Short mmCIF file of C-alpha atoms and ligand atoms in Angstrom, two decimals:
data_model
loop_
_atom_site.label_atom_id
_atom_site.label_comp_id
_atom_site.label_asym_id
_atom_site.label_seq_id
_atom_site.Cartn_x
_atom_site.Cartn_y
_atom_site.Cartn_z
CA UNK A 133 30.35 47.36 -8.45
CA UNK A 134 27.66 47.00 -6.38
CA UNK A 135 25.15 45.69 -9.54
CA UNK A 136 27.52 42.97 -10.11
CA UNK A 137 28.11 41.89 -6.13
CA UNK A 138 24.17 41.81 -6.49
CA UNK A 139 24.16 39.48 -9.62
CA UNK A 140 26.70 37.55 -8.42
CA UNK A 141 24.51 37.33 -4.72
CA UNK A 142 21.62 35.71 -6.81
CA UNK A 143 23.98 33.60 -8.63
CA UNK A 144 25.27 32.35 -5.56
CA UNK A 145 21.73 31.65 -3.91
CA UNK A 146 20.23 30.12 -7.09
CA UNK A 147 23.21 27.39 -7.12
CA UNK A 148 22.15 26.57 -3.47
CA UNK A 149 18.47 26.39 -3.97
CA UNK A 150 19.03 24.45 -7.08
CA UNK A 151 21.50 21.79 -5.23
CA UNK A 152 19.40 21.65 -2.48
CA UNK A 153 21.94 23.27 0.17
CA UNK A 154 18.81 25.32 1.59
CA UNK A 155 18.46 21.67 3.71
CA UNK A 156 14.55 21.35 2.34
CA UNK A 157 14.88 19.56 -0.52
CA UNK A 158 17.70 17.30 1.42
CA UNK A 159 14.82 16.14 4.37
CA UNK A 160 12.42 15.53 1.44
CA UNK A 161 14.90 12.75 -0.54
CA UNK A 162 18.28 12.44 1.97
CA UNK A 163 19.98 10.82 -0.03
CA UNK A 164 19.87 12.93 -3.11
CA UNK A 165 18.29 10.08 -5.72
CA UNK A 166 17.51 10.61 -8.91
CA UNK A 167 14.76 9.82 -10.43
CA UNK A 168 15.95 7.01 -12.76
CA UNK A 169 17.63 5.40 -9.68
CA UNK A 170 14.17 5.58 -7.71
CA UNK A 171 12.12 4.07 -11.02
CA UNK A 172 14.54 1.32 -11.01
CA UNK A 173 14.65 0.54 -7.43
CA UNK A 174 10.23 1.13 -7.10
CA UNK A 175 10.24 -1.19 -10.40
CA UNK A 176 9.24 -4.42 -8.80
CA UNK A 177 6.60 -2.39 -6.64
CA UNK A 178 4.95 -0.86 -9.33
CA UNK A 179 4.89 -3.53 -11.53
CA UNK A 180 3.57 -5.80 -8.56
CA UNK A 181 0.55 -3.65 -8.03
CA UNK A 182 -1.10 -5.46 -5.18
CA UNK A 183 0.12 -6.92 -1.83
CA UNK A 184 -1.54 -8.27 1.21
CA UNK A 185 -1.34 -6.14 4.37
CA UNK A 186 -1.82 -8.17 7.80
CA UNK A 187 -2.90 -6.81 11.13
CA UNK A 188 -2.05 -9.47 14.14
CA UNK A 189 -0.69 -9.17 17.10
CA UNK A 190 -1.40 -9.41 21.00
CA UNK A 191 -4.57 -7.02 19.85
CA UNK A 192 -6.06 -10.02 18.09
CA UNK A 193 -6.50 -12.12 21.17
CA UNK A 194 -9.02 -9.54 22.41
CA UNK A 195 -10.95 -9.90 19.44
CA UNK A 196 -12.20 -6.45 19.63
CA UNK A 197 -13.64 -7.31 23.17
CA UNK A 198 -12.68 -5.60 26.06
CA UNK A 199 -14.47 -7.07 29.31
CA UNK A 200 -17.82 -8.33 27.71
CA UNK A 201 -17.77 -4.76 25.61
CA UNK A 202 -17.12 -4.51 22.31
CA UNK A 203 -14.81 -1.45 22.05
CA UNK A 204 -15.53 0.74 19.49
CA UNK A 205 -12.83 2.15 16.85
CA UNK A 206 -10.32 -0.32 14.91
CA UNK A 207 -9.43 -3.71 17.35
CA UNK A 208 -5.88 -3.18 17.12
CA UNK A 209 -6.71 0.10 19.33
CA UNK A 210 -8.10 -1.72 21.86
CA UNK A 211 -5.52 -1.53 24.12
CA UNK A 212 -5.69 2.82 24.09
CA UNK A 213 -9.72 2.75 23.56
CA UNK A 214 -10.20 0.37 25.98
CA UNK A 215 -7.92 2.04 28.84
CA UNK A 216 -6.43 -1.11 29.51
CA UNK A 217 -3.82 -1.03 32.08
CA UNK A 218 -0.10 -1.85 31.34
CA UNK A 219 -0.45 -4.68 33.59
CA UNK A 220 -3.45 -5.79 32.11
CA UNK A 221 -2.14 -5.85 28.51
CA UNK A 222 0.63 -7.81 29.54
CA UNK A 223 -1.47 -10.25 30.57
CA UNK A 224 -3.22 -10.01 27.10
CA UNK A 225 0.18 -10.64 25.47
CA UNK A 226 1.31 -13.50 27.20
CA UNK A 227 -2.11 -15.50 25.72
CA UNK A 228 -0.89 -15.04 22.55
CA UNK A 229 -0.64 -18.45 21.59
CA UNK A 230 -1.23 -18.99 17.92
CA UNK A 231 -1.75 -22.71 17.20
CA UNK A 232 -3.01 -22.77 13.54
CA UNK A 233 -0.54 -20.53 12.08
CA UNK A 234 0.75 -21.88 8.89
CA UNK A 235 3.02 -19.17 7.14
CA UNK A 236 2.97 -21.38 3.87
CA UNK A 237 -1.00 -20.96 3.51
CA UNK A 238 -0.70 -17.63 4.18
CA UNK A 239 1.74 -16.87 1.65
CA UNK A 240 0.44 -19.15 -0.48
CA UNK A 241 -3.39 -17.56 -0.08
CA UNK A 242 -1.48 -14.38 -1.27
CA UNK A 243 0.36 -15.70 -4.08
CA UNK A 244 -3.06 -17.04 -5.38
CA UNK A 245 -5.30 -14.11 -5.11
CA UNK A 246 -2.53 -12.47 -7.54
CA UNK A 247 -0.77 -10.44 -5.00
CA UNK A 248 3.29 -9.85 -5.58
CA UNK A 249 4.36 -8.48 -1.88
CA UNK A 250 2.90 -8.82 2.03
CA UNK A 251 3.16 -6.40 4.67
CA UNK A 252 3.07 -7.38 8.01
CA UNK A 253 2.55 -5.12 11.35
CA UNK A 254 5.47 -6.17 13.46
CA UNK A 255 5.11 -3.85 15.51
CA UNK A 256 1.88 -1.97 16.06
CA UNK A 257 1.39 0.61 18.49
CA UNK A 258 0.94 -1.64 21.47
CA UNK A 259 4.66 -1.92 21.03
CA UNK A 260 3.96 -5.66 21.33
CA UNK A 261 7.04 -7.61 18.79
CA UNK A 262 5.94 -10.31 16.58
CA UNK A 263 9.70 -11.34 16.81
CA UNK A 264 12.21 -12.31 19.50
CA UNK A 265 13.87 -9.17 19.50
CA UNK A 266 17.26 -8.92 21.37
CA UNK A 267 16.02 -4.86 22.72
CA UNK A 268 13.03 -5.68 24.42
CA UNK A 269 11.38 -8.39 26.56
CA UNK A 270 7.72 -7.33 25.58
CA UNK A 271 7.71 -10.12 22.54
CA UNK A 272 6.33 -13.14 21.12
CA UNK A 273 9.14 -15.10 22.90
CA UNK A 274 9.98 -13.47 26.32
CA UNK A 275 6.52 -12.86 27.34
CA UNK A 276 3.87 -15.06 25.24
CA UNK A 277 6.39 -17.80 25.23
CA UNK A 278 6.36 -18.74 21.43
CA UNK A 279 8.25 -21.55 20.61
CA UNK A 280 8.87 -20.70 16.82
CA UNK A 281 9.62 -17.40 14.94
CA UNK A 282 6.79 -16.38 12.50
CA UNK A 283 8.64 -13.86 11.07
CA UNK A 284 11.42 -16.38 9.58
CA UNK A 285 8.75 -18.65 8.11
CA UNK A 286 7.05 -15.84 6.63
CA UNK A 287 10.20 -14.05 5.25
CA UNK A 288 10.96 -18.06 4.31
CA UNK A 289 7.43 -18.85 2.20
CA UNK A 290 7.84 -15.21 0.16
CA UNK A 291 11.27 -16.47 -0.94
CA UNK A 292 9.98 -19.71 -1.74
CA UNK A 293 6.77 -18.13 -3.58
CA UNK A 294 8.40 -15.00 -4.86
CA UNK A 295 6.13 -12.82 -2.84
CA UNK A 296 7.92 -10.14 -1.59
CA UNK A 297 8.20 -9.55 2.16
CA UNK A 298 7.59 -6.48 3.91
CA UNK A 299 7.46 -5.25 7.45
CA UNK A 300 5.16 -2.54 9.14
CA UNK A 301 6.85 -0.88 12.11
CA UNK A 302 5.13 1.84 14.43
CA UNK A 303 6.96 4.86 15.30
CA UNK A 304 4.25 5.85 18.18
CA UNK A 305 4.61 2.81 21.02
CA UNK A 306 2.26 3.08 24.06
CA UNK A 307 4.42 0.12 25.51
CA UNK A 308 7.94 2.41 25.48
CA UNK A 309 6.51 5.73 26.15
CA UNK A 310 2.38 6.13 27.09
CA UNK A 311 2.35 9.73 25.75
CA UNK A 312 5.62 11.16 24.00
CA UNK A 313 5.34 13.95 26.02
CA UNK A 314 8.65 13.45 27.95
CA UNK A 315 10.29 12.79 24.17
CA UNK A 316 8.64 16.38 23.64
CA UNK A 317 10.15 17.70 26.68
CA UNK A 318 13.54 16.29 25.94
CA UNK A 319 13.83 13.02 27.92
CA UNK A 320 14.72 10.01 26.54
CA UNK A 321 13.71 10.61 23.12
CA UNK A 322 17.25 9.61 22.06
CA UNK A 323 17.24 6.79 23.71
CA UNK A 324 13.80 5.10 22.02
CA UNK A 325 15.17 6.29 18.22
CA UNK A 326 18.10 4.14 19.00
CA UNK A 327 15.53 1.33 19.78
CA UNK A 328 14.04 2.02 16.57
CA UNK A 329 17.21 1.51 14.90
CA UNK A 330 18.17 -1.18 16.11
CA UNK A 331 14.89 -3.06 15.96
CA UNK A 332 14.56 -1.95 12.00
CA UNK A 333 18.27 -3.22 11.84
CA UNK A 334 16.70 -6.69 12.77
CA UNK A 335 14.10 -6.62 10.83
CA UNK A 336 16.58 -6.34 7.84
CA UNK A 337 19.21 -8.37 9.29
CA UNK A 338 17.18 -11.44 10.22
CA UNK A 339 14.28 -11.01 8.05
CA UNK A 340 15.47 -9.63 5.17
CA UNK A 341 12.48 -7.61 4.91
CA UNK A 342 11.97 -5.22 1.24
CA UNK A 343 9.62 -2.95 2.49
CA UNK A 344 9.71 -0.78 5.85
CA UNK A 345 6.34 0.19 6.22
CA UNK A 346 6.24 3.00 9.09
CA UNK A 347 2.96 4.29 11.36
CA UNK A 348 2.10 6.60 14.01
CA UNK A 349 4.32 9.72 12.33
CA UNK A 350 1.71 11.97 13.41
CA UNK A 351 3.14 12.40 16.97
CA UNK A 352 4.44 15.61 17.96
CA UNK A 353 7.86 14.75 18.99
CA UNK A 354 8.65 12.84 15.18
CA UNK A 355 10.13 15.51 13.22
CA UNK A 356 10.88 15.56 9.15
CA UNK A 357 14.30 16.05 10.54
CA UNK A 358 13.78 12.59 12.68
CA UNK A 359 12.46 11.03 9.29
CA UNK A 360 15.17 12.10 6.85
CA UNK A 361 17.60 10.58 9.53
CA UNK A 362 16.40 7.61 10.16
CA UNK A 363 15.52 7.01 6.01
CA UNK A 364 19.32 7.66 5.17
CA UNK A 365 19.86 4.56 8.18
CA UNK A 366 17.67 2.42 6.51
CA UNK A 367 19.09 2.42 3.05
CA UNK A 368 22.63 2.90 4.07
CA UNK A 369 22.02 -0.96 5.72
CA UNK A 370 20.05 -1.80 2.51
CA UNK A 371 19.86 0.22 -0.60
CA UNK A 372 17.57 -1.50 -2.20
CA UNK A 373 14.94 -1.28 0.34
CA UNK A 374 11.71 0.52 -0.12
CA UNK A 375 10.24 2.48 2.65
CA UNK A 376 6.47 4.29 2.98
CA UNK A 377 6.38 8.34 3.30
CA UNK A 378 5.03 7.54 6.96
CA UNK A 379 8.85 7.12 7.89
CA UNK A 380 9.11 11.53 7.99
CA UNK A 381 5.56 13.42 7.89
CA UNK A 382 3.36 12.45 5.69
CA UNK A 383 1.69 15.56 4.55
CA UNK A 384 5.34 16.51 3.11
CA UNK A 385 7.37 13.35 2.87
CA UNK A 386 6.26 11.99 -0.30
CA UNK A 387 9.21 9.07 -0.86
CA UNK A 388 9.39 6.53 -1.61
CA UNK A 389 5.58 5.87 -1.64
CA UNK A 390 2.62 7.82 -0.46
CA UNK A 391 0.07 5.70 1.29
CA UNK A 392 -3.52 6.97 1.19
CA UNK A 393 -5.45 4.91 3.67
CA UNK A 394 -9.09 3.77 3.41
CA UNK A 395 -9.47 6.70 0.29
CA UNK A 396 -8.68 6.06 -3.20
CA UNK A 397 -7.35 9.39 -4.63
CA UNK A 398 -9.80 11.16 -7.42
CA UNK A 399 -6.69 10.97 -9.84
CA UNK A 400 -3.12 10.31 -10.27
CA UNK A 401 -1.06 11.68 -8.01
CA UNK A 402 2.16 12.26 -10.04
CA UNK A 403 4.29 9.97 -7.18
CA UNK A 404 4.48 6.41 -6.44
CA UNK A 405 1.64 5.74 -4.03
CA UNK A 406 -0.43 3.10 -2.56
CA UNK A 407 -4.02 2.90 -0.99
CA UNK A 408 -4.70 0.58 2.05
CA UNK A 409 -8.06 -0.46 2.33
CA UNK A 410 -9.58 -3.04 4.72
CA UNK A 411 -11.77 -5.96 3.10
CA UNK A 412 -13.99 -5.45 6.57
CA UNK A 413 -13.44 -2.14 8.20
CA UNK A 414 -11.42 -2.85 11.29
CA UNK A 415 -7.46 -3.84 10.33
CA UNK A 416 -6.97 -6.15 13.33
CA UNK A 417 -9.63 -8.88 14.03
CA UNK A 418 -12.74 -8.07 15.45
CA UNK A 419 -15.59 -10.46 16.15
CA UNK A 420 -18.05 -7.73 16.17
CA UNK A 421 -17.18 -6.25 12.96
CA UNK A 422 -18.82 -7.98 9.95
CA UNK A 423 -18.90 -5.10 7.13
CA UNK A 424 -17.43 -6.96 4.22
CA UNK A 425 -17.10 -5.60 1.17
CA UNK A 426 -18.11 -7.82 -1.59
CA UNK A 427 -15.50 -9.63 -4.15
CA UNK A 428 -16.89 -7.06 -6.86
CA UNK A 429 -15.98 -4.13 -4.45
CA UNK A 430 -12.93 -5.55 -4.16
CA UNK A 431 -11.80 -5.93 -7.72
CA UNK A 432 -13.57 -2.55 -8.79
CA UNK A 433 -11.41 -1.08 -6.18
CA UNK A 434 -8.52 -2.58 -7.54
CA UNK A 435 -9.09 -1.22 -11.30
CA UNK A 436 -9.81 1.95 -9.61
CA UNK A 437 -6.64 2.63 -7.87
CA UNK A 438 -4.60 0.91 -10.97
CA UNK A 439 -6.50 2.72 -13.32
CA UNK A 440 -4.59 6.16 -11.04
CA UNK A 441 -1.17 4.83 -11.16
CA UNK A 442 -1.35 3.49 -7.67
CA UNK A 443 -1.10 0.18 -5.66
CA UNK A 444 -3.76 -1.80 -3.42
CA UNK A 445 -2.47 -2.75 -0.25
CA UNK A 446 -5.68 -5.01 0.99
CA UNK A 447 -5.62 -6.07 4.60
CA UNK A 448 -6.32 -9.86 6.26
CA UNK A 449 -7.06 -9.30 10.31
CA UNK A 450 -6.22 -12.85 11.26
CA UNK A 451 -7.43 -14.70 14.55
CA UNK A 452 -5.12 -15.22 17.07
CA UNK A 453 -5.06 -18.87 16.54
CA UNK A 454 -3.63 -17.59 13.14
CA UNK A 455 -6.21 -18.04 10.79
CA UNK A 456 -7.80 -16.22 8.50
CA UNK A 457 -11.49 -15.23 9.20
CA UNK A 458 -13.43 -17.28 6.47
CA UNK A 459 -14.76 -14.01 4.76
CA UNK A 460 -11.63 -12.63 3.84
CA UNK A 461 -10.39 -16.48 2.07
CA UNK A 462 -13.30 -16.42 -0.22
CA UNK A 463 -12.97 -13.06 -1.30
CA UNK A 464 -9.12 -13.16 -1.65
CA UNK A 465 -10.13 -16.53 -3.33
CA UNK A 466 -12.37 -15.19 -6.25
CA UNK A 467 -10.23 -12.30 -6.73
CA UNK A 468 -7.41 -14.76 -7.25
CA UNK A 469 -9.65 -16.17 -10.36
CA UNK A 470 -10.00 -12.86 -11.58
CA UNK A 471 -6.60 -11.95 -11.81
CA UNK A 472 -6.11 -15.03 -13.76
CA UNK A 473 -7.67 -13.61 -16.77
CA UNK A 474 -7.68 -9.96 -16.20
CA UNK A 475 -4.15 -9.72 -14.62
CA UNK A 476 -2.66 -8.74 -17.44
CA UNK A 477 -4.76 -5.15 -17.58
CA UNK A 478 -3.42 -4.75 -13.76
CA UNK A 479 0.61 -6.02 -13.47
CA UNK A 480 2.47 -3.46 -14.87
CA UNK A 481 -0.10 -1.12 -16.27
CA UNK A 482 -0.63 2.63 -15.82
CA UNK A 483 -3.09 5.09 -15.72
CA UNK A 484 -3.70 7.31 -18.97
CA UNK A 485 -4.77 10.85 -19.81
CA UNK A 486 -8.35 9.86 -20.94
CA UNK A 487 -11.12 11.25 -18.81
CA UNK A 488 -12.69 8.03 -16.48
CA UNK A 489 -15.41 6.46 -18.42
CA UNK A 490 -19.08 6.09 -17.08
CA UNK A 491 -18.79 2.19 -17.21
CA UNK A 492 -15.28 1.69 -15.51
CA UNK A 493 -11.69 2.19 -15.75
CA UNK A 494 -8.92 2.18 -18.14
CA UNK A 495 -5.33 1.22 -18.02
CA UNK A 496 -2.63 1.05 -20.82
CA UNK A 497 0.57 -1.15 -21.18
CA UNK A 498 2.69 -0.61 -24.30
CA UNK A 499 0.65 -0.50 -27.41
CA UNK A 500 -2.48 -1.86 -25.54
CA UNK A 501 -5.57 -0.20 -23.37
CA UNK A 502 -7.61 -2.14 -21.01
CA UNK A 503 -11.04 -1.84 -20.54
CA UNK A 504 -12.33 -3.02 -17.19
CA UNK A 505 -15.58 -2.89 -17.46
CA UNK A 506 -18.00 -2.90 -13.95
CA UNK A 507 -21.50 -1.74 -15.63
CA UNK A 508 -21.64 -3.57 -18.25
CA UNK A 509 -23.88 -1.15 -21.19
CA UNK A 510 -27.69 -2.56 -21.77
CA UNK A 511 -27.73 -1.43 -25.57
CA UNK A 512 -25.05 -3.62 -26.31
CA UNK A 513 -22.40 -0.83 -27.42
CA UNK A 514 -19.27 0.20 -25.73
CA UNK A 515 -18.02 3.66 -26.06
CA UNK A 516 -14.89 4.93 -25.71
CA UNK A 517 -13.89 8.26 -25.68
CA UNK A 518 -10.93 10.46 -26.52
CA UNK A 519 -8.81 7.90 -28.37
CA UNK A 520 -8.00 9.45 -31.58
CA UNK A 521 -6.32 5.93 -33.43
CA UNK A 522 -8.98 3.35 -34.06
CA UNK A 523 -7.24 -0.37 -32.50
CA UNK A 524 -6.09 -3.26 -34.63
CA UNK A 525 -8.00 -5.84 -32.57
CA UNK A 526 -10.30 -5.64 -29.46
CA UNK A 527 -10.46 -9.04 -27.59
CA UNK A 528 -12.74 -10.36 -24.71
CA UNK A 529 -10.21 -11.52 -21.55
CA UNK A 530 -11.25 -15.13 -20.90
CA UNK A 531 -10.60 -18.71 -20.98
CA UNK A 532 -10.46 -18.02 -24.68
CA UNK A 533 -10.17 -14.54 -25.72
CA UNK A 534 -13.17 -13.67 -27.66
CA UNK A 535 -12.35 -11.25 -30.35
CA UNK A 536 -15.31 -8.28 -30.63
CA UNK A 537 -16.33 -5.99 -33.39
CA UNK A 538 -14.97 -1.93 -33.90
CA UNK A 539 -17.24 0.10 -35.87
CA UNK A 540 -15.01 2.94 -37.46
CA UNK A 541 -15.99 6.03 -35.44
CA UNK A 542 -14.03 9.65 -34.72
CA UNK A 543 -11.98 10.56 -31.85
CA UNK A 544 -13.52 7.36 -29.82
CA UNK A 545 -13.86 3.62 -29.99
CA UNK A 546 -17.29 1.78 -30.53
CA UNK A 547 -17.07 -1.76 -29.80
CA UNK A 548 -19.76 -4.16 -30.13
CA UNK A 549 -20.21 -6.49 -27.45
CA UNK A 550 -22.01 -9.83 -27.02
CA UNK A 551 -25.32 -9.45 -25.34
CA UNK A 552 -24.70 -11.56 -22.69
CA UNK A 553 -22.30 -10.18 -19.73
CA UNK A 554 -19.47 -12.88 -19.06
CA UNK A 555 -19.95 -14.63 -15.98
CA UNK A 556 -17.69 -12.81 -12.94
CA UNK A 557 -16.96 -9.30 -12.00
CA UNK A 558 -15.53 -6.93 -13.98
CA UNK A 559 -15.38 -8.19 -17.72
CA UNK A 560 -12.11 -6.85 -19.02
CA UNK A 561 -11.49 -5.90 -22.61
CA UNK A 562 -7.97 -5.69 -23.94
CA UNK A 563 -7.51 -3.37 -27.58
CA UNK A 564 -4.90 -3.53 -29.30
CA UNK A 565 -2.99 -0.54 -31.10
CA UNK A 566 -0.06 -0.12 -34.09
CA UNK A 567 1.67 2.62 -32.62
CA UNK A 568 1.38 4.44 -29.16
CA UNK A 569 -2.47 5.39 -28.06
CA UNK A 570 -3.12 8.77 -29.09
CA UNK A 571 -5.31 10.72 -26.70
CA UNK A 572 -7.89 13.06 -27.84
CA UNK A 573 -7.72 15.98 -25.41
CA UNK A 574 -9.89 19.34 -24.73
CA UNK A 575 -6.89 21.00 -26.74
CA UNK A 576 -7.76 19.06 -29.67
CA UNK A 577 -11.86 20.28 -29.82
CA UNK A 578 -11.21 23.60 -29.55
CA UNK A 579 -8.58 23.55 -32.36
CA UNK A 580 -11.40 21.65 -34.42
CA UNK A 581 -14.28 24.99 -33.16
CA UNK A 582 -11.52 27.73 -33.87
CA UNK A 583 -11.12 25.81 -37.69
CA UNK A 584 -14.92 24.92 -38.58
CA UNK A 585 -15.74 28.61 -38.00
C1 LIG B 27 -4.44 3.62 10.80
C2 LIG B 27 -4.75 2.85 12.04
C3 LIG B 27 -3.70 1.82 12.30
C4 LIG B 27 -3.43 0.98 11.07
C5 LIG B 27 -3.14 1.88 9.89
C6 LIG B 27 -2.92 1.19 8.57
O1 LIG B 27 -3.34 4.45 10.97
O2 LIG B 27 -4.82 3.71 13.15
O3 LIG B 27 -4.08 1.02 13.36
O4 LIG B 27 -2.35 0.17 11.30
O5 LIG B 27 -4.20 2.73 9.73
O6 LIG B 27 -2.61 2.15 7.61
#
């Protein structure tokens, strides 16, 4: 009697682990999705593979420049690094005046430099709205005046470009509470989650925003619990949204995207995920900051974090007039050619089991691999390793595709290539397989030592 009341114990607590009842696995995906229902809803995003993220806000005014000091750290901190007083931020806000913003250039800058979605910080953690929001006063209309709502002709241009539009929210607002310690403490807390909700509400309502992109989940008082919660919100008001990991904790939450920021990860990561980098360093605008990273940089970066299974979300700091700094057009410009011919190795592609060549990356799509090639070999010879099948065809990406020469080798690909590198960055090489791409694995060698001896 008692053996079987023991079996039947373990029966009883291996049905609740395995249906999640232990409440765990229900805070890390709330709303129970599988995964075929999350591939098909992340489709767009993963097939998209690059977006522009944009930093501006009452932050951009400043410039960095707090004073007659530049103020070190990223310029959209200014307002915590610089102590500025509530009162004096205000003040900052209400000169918000952007009089060359132009939502179709922006969107249309996007479009060109091959991007498929745009983020945009609506509210950063100045708590400052880029919207008129009916919750708050401290926005573009009630204190800075605005005559016009940038959000609409944003959300507008996407449609009209078939970019998609996203929004980037902070959960930590210096504006609504300085510290979060009362939240800690117990006051109020329920009271500034409700704000959240009904500000994200807007954002979906009035925007129709596809992406929730959340910050700032690193304060104390945001709990997984506070995450899972407001997630389930979220998609019940639009299921087919798609909302960054930052929404719980992001050491745990992993859903629906993990977001890596100014790091590329040394390998897949086995989730849907998506690096941020900065084409300067600082996100918001800041006159003092001129590291730009070149268009090569750019694009390596790019194959890099394809070549992983993951997205590049690449960041424009505009000036407060609304402009983009003239740095970031030409890069986003040449990248934009780029993608033109080598888009095809990025949209849609995914990383593969083949151990990161010394010249570059790799990425496959159906029957094909792509070769994106950033050193480009001196002896005229391309080597790949670990492909077991020898390709049909191996073609040259260009204006015309140039088709190059396979010499029959084992377990690897030798391509001949013309002596002269291409003009550009990053030649890419498409070749082209009958069947799927069989990888040549460590497995595979020692099979071949354990048989020659
Ligand atoms: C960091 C910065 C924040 C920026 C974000 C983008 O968290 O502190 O200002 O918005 O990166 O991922």
């Amino acid at each position: 009697m008692m053996y079987r009341s023991g079996v039947l114990l373990t029966l009883v607590l291996a049905l609740l682990i395995s249906t999640g009842v232990n409440g765990a696995e229900d805070l890390l995906n709330p709303l129970g999705e599988r995964d075929a229902e999350v591939e098909q809803r992340m489709a767009w995003f993963n097939e998209g593979r690059f977006g522009m993220f944009i930093h501006w806000g009452a932050y951009s005014v400043l410039g960095g420049e707090w004073q007659g000091k530049t103020i070190p750290f990223y310029a959209e901190w200014i307002r915590h690094k610089g102590n500025i007083s509530k009162v004096d931020y205000r003040k900052v806000c209400e000169q918000f005046k952007p009089d060359r913003f132009d939502a179709d250039a922006w969107i249309r800058t996007a479009r060109d430099a091959g991007m498929k979605y745009f983020v945009i910080t609506t509210k950063h953690h100045d708590g400052f709205c880029l919207w008129d929001s009916a919750y708050t006063d401290y926005d573009i209309k009630d204190l800075a005046g605005l005559d016009f709502d940038p959000l609409a002709e944003l959300s507008a241009a996407c449609k009209k470009y078939g970019v998609r539009f996203g929004t980037y929210y902070s959960i930590m607002d210096w504006e609504y509470a300085t510290t979060g310690a009362e939240f800690l403490r117990g006051g109020g807390k329920e009271q500034y989650v409700q704000y959240m909700k009904d500000q994200v509400r807007e954002l979906i309502e009035e925007y129709d925003t596809d992406i929730l992109w959340f910050d700032g989940d690193w304060e104390k008082w945001w709990t997984l619990e506070d995450g899972a919660e407001l997630y389930t919100y979220i998609r019940e008001l639009k299921p087919s949204i798609i909302i960054n990991n930052r929404v719980s904790k992001r050491k745990q939450f992993k859903r629906d995207f993990g977001t890596p920021e100014q790091t590329t990860p040394g390998m897949d990561l086995g989730y849907d995920w998506e690096a941020c980098w900065t084409i300067n360093h600082s996100w918001g605008f800041k006159k003092a900051d001129t590291k730009w990273k070149t268009t090569q940089q750019l694009i390596e970066k790019l194959s890099d974090i394809v070549s992983k299974g993951g997205n590049l979300l690449l960041n424009v700091g505009p000036k407060p007039n609304g402009a983009f700094p003239e740095a970031s057009i030409g890069q986003l410009r040449e990248i934009g050619q780029w993608m033109q011919v080598a888009g095809e190795g990025i949209y849609g592609t995914d990383s593969i089991e083949i151990p990161q060549p010394s010249w570059g990356r790799l990425t496959q799509k159906g029957q094909s691999l792509y070769l994106h090639v950033f050193n480009w070999p001196a002896d005229g010879k391309l080597v790949l390793e670990g492909v077991k099948l020898q390709p049909t065809r191996a073609a040259l990406l260009g204006a015309t595709e140039q088709n190059l020469r396979v010499v029959p080798a084992e377990n690897r690909v030798d391509i001949i290539l013309p002596t002269q590198k291409p003009a550009g960055p990053v030649p890419m090489i498409r070749l082209e397989f009958e069947g799927d791409v069989e990888v040549f694995r460590e497995t595979d060698q020692r099979e071949i030592e354990v048989a020659n001896h």
